[in-house]
Short mmCIF file of C-alpha atoms in Angstrom, two decimals:
data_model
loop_
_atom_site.label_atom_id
_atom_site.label_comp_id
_atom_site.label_asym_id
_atom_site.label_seq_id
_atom_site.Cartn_x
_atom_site.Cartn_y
_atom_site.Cartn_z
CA UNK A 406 76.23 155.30 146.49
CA UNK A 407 73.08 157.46 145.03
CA UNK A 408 73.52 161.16 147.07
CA UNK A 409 77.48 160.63 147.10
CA UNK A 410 80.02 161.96 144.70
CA UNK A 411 82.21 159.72 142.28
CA UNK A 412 85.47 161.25 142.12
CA UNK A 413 87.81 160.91 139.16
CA UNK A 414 90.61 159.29 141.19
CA UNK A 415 90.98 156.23 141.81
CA UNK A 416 93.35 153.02 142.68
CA UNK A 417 92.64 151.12 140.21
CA UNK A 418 95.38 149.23 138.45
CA UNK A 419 93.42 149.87 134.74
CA UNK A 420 94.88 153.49 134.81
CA UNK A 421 96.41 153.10 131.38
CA UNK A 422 96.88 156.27 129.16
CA UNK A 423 93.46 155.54 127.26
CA UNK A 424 92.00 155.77 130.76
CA UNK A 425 93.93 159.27 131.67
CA UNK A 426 92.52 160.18 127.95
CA UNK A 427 89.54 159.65 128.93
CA UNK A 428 89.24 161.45 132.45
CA UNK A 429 90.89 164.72 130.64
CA UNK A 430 87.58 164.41 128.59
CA UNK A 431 85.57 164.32 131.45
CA UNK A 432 87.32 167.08 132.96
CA UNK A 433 86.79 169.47 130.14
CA UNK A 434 82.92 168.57 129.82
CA UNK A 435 80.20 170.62 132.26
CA UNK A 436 82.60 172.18 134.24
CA UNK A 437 79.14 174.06 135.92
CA UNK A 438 76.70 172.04 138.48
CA UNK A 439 74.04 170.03 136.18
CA UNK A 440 71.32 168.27 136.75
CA UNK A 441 71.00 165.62 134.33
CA UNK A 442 68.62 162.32 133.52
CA UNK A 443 69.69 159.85 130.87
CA UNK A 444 68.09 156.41 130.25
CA UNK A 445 70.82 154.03 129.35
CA UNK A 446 70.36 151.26 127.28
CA UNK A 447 72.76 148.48 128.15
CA UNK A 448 74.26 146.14 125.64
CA UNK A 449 76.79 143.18 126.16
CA UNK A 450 78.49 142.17 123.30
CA UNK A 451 77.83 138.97 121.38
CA UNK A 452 79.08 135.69 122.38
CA UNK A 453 82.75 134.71 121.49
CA UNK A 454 84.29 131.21 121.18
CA UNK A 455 85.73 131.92 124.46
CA UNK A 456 82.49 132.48 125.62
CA UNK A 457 80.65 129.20 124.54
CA UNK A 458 84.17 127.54 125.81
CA UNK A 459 83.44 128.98 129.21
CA UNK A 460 86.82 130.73 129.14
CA UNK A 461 87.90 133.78 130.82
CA UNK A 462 87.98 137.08 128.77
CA UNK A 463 88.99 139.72 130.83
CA UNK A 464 91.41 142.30 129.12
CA UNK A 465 92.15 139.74 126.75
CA UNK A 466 90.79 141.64 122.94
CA UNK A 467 88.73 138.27 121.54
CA UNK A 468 86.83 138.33 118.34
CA UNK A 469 82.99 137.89 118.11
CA UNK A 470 82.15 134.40 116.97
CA UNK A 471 79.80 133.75 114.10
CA UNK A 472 77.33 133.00 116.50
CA UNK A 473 78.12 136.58 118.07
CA UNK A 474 77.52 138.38 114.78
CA UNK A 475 74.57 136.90 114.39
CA UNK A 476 72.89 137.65 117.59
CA UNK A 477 74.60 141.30 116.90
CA UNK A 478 72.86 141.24 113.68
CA UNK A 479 69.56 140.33 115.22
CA UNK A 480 69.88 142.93 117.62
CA UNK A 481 70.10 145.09 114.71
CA UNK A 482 67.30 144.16 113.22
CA UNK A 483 65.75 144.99 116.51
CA UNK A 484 67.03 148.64 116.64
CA UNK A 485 66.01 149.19 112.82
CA UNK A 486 61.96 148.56 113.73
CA UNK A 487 62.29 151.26 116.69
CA UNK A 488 64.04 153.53 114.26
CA UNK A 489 60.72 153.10 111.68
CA UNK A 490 59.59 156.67 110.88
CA UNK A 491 56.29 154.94 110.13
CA UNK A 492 55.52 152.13 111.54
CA UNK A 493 58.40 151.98 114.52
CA UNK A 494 58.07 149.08 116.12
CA UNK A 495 59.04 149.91 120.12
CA UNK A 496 62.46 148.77 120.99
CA UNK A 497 60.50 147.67 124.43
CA UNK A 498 56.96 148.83 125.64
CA UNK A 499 58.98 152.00 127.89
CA UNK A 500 59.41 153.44 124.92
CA UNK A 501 56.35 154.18 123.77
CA UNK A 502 55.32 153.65 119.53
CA UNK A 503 56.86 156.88 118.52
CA UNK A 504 60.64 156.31 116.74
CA UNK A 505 63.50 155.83 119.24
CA UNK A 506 66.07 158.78 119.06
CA UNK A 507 69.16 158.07 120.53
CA UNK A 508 71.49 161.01 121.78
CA UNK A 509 75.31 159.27 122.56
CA UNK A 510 76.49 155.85 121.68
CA UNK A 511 79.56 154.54 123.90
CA UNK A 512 81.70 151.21 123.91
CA UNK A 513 84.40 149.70 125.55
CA UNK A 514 87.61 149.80 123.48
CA UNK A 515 88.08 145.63 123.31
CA UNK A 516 87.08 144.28 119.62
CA UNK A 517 83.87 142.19 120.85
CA UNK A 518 82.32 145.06 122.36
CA UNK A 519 82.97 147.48 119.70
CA UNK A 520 82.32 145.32 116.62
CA UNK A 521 78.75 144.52 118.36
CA UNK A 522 77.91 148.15 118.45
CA UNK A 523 79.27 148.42 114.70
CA UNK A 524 76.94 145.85 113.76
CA UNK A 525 74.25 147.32 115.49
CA UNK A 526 74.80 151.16 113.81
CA UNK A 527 75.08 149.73 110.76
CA UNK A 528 71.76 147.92 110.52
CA UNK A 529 70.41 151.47 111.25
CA UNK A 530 71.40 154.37 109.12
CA UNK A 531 70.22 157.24 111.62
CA UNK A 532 72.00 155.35 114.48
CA UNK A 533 75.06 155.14 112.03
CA UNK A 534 75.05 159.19 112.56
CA UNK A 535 75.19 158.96 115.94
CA UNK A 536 79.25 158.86 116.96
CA UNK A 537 80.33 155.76 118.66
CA UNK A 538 82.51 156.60 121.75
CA UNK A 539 85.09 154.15 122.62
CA UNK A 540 86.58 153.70 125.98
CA UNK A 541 88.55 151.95 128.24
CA UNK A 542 86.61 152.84 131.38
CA UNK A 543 83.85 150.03 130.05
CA UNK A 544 86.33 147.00 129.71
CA UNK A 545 85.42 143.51 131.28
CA UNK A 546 87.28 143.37 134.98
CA UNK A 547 91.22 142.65 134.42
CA UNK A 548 90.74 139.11 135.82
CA UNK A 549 95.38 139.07 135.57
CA UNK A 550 96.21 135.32 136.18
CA UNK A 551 92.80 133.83 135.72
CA UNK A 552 92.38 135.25 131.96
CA UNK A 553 92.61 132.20 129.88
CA UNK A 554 91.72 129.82 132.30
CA UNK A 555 88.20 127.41 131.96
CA UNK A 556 85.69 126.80 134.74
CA UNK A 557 87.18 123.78 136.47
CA UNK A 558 90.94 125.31 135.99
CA UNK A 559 89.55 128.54 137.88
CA UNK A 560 87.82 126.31 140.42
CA UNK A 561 91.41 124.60 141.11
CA UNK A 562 93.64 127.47 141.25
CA UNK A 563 90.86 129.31 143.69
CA UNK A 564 91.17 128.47 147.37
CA UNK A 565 88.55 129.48 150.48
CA UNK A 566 86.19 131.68 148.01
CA UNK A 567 88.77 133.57 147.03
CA UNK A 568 87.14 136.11 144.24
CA UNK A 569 90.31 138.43 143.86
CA UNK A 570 92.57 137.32 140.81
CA UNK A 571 96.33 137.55 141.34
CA UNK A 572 97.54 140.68 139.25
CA UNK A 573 94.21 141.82 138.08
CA UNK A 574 91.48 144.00 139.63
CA UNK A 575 89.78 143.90 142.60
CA UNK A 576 85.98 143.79 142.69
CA UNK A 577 86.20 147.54 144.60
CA UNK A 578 88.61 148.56 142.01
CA UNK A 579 86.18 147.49 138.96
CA UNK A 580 83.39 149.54 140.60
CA UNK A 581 85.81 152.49 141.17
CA UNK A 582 86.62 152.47 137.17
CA UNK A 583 82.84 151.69 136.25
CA UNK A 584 81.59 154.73 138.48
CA UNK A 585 83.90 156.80 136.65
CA UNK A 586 82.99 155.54 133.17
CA UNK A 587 79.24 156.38 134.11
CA UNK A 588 80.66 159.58 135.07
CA UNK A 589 82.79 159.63 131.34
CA UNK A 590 78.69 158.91 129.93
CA UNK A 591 76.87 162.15 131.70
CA UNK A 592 79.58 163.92 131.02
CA UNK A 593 79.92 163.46 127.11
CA UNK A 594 75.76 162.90 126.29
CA UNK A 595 75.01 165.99 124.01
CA UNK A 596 72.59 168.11 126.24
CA UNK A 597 69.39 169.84 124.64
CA UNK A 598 67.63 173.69 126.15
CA UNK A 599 65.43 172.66 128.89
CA UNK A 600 67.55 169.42 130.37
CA UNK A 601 64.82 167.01 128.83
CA UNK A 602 66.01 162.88 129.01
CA UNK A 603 67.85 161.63 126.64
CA UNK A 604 68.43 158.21 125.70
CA UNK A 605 71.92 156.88 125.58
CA UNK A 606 73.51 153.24 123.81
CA UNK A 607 76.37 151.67 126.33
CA UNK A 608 78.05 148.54 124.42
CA UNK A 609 79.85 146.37 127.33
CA UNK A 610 80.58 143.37 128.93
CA UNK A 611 78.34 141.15 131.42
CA UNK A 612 80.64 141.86 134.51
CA UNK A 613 81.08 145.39 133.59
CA UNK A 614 77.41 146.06 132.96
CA UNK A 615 76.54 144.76 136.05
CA UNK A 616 77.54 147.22 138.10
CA UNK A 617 76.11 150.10 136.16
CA UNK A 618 72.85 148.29 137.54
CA UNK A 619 74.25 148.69 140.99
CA UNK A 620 75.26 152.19 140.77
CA UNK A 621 71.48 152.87 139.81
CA UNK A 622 69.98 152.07 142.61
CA UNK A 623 72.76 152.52 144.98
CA UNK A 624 73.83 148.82 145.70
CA UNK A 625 77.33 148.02 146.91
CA UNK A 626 80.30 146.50 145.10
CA UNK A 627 79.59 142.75 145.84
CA UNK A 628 75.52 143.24 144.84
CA UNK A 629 76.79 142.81 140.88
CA UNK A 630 76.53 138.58 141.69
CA UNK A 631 72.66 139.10 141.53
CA UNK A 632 72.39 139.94 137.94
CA UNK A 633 73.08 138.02 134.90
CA UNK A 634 73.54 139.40 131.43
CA UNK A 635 73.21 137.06 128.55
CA UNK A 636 75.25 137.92 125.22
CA UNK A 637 73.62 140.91 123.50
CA UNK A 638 70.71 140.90 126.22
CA UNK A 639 69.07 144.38 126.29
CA UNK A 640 69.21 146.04 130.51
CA UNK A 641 67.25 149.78 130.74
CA UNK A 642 68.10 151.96 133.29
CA UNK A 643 66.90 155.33 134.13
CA UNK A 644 69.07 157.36 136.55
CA UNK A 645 69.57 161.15 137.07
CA UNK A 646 72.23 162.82 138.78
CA UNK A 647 73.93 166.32 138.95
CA UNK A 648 77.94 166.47 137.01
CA UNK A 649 80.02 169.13 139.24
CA UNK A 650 83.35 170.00 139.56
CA UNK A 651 84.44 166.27 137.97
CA UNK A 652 82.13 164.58 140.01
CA UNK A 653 78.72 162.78 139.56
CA UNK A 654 76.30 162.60 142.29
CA UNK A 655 73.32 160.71 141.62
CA UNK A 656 69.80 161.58 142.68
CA UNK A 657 67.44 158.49 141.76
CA UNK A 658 67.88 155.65 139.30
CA UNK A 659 65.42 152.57 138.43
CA UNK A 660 65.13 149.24 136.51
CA UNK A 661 63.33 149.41 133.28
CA UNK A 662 64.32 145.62 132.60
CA UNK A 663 67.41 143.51 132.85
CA UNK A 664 68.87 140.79 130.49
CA UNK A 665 65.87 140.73 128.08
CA UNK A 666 66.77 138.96 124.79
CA UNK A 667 63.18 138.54 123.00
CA UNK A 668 65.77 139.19 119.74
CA UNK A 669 67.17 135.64 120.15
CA UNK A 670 64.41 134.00 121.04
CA UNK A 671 62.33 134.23 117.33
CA UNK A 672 62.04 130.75 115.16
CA UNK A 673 64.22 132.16 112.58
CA UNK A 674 67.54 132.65 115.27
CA UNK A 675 69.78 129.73 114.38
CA UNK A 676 73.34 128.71 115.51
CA UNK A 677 75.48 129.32 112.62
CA UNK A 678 77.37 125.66 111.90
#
């Protein structure tokens, strides 16, 4: 993918009127050739009950759990050191000691996404000021029929490795809509004179996320299997790319670090009863 152009069209069965919403904005943003570099900073929401019940999400809008505002809390917490005008604790070692500035926040539209990233701004009043961009491009894959369904009912209804849910989206047609959301990210980052990095807050979903990875370093649609994301698990990327003519085309992209939850694992985390 890096050196080729995502264009806004696509066959994806998500088009819904948020989603033509949101490629107008894209549209209307850099309309000139730009070289840009952003490092995103990838956040999947915190765990539901559907999550701990090893049900499928999907489209379906479910609420964080307790446990889920917790860990979104914790994240918080996390955020509010690396935000320390004097003694800023670095959100990871890439960052360096000085405090963390953060130019765009963005979220998928569904509640446990969003309310993650609320949590999150809240615990930090200078993130607070930062606008929180929602967005149907970042949903979880439309998993149709399977949505709903546990582990071993998913294992029953799927036949000869089957990995394409009937009346959802199609692995190809979730990395169509996620190259376009990264797209919907370049394009509405606040730029600064001179072009220098800026540092950008993506609130998603594990599948979703995944393939943001793969975009970075040019993998294909069925690479996203080798990643995990854990519920609000931090993943750092750093990618550049030029925004023409409705179009990204990416240059270079790298792994800071994937699925790293040091947040959860201090003494004090507990499981709320």
């Amino acid at each position: 993918m890096r050196g080729a152009g995502i264009p806004l069209s696509s066959t994806s069965e998500t088009n819904t009127d948020a989603l033509i919403s949101d490629q107008a904005s894209i549209n209307a943003s850099h309309p000139a050739a730009e070289t840009r570099s952003l490092t995103l900073i990838l956040v999947r929401h915190g765990e539901t009950a559907w999550n701990a019940n090893g049900k499928i999400q999907g489209h379906l809008d479910v609420p964080l759990s307790d446990v889920g505002r917790e860990q979104a809390r914790r994240l918080g917490r996390r955020f509010q050191s690396a935000f320390s005008p004097t003694t800023p604790q670095p959100l990871l070692p890439h960052f360096g000691k000085t405090p963390l500035s953060i130019a765009a926040q963005f979220s998928s539209d569904l509640a446990r996404a969003q309310e993650t990233g609320h949590i999150v701004r809240d615990a930090v009043p200078t993130l607070a000021e930062v606008p929180l961009l929602s967005t149907a491009l970042l949903r979880e894959r439309n998993f149709g029929e399977w949505q709903g369904l546990e582990a071993e009912e998913l294992r029953l209804r799927r036949t000869g490795g089957n990995n394409e849910p009937p009346n959802g989206e199609t692995e190809v047609q979730v990395f169509e809509r996620m190259s376009r959301a990264l797209l919907y990210v370049f394009a509405n980052t606040p730029t600064v004179e001179g072009g220098s990095h800026r540092n950008v807050v993506v609130y998603g979903h594990g599948g979703s996320l995944r393939v943001f990875l793969c975009l970075s370093l040019g993998l294909g649609a069925q690479e996203t299997r080798r990643f995990r994301l854990e519920n609000t698990s931090l993943s750092v990327i750093e990618i550049s790319g030029i925004v023409h003519s409705g179009k990204l085309e990416i240059r270079n992209g790298r792994f800071v670090c994937v699925n790293e939850t040091a947040h959860l694992l201090l003494p004090e985390f507990s499981t709320p009863g």
